[in-house]
Coordinates of C-alpha atoms and ligand atoms in Angstrom, one line a residue:
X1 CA -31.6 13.4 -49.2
X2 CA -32.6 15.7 -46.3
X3 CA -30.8 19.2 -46.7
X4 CA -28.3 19.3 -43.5
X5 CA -29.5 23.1 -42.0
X6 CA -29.3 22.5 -38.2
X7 CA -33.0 22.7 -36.8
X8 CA -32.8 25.1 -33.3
X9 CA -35.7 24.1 -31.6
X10 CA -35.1 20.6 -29.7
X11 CA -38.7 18.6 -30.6
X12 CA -39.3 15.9 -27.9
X13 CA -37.4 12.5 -29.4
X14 CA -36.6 9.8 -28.0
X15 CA -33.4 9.9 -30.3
X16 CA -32.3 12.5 -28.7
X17 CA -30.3 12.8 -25.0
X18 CA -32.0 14.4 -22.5
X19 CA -30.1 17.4 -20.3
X20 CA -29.6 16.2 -17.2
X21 CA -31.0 17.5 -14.1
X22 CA -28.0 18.5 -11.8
X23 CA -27.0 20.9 -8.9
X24 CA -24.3 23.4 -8.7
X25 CA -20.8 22.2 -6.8
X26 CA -22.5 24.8 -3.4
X27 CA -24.4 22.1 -3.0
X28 CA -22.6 18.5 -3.0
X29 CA -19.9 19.9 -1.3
X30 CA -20.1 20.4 2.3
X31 CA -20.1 24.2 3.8
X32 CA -17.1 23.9 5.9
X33 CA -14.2 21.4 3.9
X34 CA -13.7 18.2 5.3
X35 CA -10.3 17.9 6.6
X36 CA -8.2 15.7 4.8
X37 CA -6.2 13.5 6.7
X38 CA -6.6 10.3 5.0
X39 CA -4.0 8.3 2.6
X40 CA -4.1 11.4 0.0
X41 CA -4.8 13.5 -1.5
X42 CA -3.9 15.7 1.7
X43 CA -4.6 19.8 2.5
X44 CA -2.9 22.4 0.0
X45 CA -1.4 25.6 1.4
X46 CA -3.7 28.8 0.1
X47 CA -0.4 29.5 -2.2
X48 CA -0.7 26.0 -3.6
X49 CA -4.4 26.6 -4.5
X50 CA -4.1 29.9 -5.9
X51 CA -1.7 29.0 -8.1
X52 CA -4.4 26.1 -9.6
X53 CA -6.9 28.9 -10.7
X54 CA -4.4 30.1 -13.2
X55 CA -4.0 29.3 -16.6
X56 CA -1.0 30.2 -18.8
X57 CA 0.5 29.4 -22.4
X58 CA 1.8 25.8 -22.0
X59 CA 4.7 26.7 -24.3
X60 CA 6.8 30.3 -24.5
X61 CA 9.1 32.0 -22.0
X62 CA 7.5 31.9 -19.2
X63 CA 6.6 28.3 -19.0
X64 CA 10.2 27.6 -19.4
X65 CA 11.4 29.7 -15.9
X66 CA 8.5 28.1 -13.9
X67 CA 10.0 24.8 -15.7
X68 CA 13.4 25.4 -14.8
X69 CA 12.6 26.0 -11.4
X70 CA 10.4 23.2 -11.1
X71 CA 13.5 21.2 -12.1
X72 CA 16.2 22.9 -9.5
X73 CA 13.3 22.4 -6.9
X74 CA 12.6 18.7 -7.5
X75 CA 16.4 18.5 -7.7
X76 CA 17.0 19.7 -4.2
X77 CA 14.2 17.5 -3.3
X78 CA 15.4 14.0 -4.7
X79 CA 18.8 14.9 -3.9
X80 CA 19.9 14.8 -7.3
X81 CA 22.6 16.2 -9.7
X82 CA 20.7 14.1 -12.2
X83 CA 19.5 16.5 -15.2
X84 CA 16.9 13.7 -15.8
X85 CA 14.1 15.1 -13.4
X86 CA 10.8 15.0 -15.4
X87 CA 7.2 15.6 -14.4
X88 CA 4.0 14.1 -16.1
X89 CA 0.3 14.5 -16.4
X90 CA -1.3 12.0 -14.3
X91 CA -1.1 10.3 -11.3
X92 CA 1.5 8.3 -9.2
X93 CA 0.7 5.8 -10.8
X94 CA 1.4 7.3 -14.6
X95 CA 4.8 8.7 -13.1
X96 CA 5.1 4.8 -11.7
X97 CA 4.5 3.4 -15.0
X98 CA 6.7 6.1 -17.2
X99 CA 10.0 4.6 -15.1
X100 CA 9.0 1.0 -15.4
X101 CA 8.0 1.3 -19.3
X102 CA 10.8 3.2 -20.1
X103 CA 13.1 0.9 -18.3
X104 CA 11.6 -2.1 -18.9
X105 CA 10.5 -4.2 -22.3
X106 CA 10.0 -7.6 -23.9
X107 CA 12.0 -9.9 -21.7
X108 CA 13.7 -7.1 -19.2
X109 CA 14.7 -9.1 -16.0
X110 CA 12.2 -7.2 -13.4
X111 CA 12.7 -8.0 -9.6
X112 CA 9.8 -6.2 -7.7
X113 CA 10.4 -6.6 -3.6
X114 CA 6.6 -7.1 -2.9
X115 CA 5.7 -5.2 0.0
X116 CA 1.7 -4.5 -0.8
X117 CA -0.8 -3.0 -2.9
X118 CA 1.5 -0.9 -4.4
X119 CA 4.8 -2.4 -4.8
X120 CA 2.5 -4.9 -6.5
X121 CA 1.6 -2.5 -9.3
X122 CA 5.2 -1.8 -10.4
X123 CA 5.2 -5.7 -11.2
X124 CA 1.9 -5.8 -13.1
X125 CA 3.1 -2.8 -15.2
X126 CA 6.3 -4.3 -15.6
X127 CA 4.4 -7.6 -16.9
X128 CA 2.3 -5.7 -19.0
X129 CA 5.1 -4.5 -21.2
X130 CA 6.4 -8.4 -21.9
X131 CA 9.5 -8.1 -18.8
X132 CA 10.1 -11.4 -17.2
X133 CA 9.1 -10.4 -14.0
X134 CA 9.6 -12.1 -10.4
X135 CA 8.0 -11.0 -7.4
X136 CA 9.9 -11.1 -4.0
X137 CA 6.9 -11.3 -1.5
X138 CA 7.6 -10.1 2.0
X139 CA 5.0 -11.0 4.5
X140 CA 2.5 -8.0 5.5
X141 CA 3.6 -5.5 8.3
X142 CA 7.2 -6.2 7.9
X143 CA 10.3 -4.5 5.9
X144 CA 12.3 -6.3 3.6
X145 CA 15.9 -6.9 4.4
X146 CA 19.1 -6.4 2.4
X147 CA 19.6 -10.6 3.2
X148 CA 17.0 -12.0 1.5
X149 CA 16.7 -9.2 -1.4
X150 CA 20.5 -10.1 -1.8
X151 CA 19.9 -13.9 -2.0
X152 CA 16.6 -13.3 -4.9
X153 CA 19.2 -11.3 -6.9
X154 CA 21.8 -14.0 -6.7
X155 CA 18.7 -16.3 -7.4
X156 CA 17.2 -14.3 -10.7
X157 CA 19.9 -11.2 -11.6
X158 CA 17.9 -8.9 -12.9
X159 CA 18.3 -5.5 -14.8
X160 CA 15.9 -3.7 -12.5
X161 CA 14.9 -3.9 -9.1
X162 CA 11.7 -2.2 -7.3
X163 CA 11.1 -1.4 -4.2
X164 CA 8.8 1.2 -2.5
X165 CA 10.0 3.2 0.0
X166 CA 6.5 3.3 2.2
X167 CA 3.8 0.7 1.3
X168 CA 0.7 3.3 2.1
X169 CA -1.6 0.0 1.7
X170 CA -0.4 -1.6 5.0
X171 CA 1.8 1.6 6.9
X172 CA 5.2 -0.8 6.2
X173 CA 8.2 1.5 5.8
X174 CA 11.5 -0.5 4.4
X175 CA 14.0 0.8 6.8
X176 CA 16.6 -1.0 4.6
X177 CA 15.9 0.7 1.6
X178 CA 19.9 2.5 1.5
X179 CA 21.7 -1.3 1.5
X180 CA 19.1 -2.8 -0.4
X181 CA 20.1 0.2 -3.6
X182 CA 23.7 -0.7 -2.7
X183 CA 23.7 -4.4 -3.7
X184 CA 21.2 -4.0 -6.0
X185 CA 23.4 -1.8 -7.9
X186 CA 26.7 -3.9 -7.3
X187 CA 24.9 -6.5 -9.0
X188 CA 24.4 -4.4 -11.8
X189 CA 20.5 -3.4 -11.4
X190 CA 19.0 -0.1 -11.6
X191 CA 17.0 0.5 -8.6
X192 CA 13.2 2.0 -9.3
X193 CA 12.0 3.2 -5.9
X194 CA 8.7 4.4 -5.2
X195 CA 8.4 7.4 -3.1
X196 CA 4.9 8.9 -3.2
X197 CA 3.9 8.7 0.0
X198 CA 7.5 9.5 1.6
X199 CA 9.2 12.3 -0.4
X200 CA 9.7 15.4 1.3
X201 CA 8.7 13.6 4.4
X202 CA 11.5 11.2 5.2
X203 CA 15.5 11.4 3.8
X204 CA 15.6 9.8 0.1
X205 CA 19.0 10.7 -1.0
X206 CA 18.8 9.6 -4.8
X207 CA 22.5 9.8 -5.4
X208 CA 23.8 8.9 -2.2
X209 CA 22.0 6.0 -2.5
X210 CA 22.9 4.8 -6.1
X211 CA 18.5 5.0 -7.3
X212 CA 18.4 5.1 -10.7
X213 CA 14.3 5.9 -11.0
X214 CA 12.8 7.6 -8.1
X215 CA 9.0 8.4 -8.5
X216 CA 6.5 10.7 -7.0
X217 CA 2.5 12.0 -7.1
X218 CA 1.3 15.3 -6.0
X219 CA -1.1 14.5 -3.5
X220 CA 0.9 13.6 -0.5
X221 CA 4.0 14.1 1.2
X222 CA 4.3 17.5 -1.7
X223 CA 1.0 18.9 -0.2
X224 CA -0.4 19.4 -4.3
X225 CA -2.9 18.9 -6.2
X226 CA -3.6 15.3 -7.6
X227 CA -2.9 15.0 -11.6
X228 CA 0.9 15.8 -11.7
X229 CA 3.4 14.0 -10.7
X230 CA 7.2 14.2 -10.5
X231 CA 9.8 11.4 -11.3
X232 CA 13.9 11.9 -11.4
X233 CA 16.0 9.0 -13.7
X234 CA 19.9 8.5 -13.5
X235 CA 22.3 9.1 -15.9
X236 CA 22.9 5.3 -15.9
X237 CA 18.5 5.2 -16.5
X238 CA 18.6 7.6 -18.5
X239 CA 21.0 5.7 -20.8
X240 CA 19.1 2.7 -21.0
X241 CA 16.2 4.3 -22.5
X242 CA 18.0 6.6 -25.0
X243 CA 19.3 2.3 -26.2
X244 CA 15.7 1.1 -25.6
X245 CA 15.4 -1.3 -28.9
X246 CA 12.5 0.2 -29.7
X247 CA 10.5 3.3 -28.1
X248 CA 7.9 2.2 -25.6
X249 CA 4.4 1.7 -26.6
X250 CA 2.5 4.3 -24.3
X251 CA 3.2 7.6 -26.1
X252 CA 2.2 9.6 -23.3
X253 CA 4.6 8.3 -21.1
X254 CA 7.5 8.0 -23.8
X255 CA 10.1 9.6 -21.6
X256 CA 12.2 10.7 -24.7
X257 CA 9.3 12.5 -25.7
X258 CA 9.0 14.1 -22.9
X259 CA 12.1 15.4 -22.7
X260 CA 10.8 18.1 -25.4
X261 CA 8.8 19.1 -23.0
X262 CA 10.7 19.1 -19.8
X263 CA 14.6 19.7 -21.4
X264 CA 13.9 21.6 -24.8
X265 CA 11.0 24.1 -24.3
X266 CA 9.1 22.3 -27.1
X267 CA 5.6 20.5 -27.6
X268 CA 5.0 16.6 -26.5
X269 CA 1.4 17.4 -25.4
X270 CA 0.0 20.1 -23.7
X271 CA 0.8 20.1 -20.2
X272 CA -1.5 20.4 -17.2
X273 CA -0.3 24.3 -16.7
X274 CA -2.5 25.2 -13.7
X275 CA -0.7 22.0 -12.0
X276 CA 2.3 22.8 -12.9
X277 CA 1.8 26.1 -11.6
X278 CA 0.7 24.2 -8.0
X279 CA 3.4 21.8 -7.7
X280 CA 6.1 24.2 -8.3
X281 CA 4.3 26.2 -5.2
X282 CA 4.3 23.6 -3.1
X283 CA 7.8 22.7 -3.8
X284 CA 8.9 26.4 -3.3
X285 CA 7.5 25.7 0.0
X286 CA 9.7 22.6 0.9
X287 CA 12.1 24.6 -0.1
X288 CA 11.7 27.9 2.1
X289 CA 11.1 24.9 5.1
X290 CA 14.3 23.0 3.7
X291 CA 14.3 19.0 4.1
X292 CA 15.8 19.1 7.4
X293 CA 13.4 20.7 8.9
X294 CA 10.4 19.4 7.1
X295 CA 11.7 15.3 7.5
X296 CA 11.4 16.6 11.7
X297 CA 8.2 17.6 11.3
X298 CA 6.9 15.0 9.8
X299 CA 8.7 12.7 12.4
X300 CA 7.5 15.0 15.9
X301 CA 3.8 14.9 14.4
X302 CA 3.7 11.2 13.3
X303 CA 5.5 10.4 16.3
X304 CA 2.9 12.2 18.7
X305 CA -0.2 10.7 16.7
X306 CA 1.2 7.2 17.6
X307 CA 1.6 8.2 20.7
X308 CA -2.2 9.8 21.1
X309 CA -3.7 6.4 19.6
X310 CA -1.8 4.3 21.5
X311 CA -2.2 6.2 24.9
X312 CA -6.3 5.8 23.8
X313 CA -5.7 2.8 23.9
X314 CA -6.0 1.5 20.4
X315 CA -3.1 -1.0 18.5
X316 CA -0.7 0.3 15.9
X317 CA -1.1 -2.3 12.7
X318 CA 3.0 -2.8 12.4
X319 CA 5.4 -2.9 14.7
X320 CA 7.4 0.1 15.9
X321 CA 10.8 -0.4 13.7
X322 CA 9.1 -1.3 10.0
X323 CA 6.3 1.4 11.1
X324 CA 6.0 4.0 8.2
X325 CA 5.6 8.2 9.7
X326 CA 3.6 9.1 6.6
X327 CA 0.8 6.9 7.1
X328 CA 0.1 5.5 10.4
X329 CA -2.4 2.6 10.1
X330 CA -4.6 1.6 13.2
X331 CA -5.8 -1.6 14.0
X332 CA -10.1 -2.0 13.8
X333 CA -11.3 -3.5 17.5
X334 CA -14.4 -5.3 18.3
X335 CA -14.9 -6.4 14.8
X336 CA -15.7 -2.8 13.7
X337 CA -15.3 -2.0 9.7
X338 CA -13.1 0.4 7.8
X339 CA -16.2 1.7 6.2
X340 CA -18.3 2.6 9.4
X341 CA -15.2 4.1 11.2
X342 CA -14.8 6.7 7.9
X343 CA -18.2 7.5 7.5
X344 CA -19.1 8.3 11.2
X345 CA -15.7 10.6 11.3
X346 CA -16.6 12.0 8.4
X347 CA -20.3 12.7 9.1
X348 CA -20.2 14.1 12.4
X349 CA -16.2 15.6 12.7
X350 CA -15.9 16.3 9.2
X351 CA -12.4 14.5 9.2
X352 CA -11.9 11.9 6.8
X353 CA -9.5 9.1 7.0
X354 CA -9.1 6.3 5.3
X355 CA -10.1 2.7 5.0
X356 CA -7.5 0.3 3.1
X357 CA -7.0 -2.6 0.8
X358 CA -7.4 -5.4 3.0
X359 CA -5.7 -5.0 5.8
X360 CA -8.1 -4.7 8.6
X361 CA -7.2 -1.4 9.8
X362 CA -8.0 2.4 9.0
X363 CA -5.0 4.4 8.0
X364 CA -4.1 8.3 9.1
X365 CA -1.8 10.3 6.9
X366 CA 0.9 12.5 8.2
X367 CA 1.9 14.1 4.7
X368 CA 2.7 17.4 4.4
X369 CA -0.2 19.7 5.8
X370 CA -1.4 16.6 7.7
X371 CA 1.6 17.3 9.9
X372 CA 0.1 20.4 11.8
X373 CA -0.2 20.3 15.5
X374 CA -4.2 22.0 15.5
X375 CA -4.9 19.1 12.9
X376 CA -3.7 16.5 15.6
X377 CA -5.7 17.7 18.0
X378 CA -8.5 17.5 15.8
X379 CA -8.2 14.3 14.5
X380 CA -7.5 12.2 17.6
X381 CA -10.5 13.8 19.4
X382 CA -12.6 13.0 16.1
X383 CA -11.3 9.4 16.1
X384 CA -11.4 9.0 20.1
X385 CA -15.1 10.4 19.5
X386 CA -15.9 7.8 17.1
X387 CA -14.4 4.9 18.5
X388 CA -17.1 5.7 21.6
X389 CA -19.9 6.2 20.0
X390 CA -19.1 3.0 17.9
X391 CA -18.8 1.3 21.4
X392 CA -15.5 0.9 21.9
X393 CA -14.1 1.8 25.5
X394 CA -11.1 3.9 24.5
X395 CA -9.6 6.2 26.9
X396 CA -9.9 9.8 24.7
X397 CA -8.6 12.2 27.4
X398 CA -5.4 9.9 27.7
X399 CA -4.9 10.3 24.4
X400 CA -5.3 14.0 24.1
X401 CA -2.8 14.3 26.7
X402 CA -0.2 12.0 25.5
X403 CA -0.4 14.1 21.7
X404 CA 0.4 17.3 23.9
X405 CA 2.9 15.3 26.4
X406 CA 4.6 14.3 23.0
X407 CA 4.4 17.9 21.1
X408 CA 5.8 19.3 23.9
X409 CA 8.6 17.0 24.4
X410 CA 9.8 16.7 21.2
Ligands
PLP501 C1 -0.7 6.7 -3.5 C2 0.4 5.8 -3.9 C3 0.6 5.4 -5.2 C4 -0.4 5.7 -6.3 O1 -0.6 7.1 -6.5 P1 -1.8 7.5 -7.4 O2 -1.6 9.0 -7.4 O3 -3.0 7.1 -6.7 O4 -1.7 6.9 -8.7 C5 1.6 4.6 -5.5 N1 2.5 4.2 -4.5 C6 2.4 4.6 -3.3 C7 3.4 4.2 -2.3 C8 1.3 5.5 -2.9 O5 1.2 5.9 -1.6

């Protein structure tokens, strides 16, 4: 046998991996940052990115105050008395699939109200798990309503309902989401909504409404970094998973678990601290804006986009009363694509928005730091810019004026 003393020099073998030529971040990333005003992740605040560069012990003293306020904060911000307010490392999506795991096993009843993309998911995780799920499909561009919801849970009583609040995929905001919770939960449902794109940007009073799950990411209507996300169960939730037949299968996501982390000060696994540290920044800063002031906001700036777009003369993808504020999605004339729209913004106005799933439209966010009246300006220029040299005769100087006609108004 060969001895096993580690040879230093590195002979040319074609056993061996090569080091790979590559450049520093300087130079893939652009001089001047893009400005971010597609479908997420949106622009953090300088105290939201400061807060990223630090590191801390995941466990100990002061972890647990930043935890505890992270808690109060996200509180305040679903509207909850609920002590169940949890975050997790990951995206959306994980925080998406910790309330439908948890609530949801072998044969669990799942009624997902099918708005898009994403309302979508919440049935394929709940599938994944072994629920007995049924989709109720609403047709693109329009809300659901409380009628037919009511008639699929006469039709299939289930234990759980989902529902988003804003499907980002298609800009479809379900107006009806309050009576929708309400007979879900006389029928003896819990309601899982998702909120990533809306919260903080549009009234989602958990208890008010009777939502028993209510999840969100960082990267949008928060204004954090990407990689943690927040999610707040009921008591009534909260029960059903402490009498869950067996635990769920992903351990990461094992709410009860988690609750070491989040409610007891003690190790589950170690969590994102740097994040942590962001998102309860960015919440502090919902805070010192309060709701009421941040939901107007986020309505006079959505509000005055539409108005800009429209006034250039371009079409709005969904009609005024199902049309979500947080993402505003615009309808592609002449045949144009998604793809060529977002690259020519981005190349020559540094703005990037965003193309979508399908639908044939590009979508603008208005989440959080979106909503800022210089960033408007910006944008509809950069999009009326576009749309000319593309070839499309839009009227850019009506638009301009009807974003400031609308500002000032409002
Ligand atoms: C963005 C988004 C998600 C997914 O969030 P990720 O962070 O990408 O996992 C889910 N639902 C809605 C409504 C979203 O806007």
């Amino acid at each position: 046998m060969k001895n096993d003393s580690v040879s230093l020099d590195l002979p040319h073998d074609s056993r061996k991996i090569p080091c790979p030529a590559v450049v520093p971040l300087s130079s893939i990333l652009p001089e001047e940052p893009l400005l971010m005003m597609g479908a997420g992740p949106v622009p953090i605040p300088d105290a939201v990115a400061k807060a990223n560069g630090v590191v801390i012990n995941h466990l100990g003293s002061t972890m647990a105050t930043v935890i505890g306020q992270v808690k109060s904060m996200a509180r305040y911000v679903f509207q909850t008395q609920s002590k169940w307010v949890m975050g997790v490392a990951g995206p959306g999506s994980a925080a998406m699939e910790m309330a439908v795991t948890n609530l949801a096993w072998q044969g669990t009843r799942v009624l997902c109200v099918c708005n898009g993309f994403f309302s979508e998911r919440m049935a394929e995780m709940a599938r994944r798990v072994g629920a007995n799920v049924e989709l109720l499909k609403i047709e693109s561009g329009r809300a659901a309503n409380a009628d037919e919801v009511a008639a699929a849970i006469a039709r299939f009583r289930p234990e759980i309902v989902t529902i988003v609040q804003g499907e980002t995929s298609n800009t479809v905001w379900n107006r009806n989401l309050a009576p929708i919770a309400a007979l879900a939960r006389e029928a003896g449902a819990l309601v899982v909504v998702d909120a990533v794109c809306t919260l903080s940007t549009m009234p989602l009073p958990m208890d008010e409404w009777g939502i028993d799950a209510v999840i969100t990411g960082g990267q949008k209507g928060l204004s954090s970094i990407p990689g943690v996300s927040l999610l707040a169960f009921s008591d009534a939730a909260w029960q059903r998973i402490k009498s869950r037949p067996a635990p769920p299968v992903h351990w990461c996501l094992d709410a009860s678990l988690a609750e070491n982390f989040w409610h007891n000060a003690s190790y589950h696994y170690t969590a994102p601290v740097s994040g942590v540290l962001a998102l309860h920044e960015a919440l502090r800063l919902v805070c010192a804006e309060t709701l009421e002031r941040r939901f107007a906001r986020h309505l006079k700036c959505s509000n005055a986009l539409q108005a800009g777009i429209e006034a250039m003369s371009l079409k709005l993808y969904v009609a005024r009363e199902s049309r979500l504020n947080s993402v505003v999605g615009i309808e592609l004339p002449n045949g144009l694509s998604g793809a060529d729209v977002c690259a020519h913004i981005s190349r020559h106005h540094h703005v990037e928005i965003a193309g979508s799933f399908g639908a044939p439209i590009v979508r603008i966010g208005q989440m959080g730091e979106q909503c800022r009246e210089h960033h408007l300006f910006r944008t509809v220029h950069a999009l009326g810019r576009t749309m000319l040299c593309l070839g499309v005769a839009v009227d850019l100087p009506a638009g301009v004026a009807a974003l400031e006609r609308s500002l000032a108004a409002a």
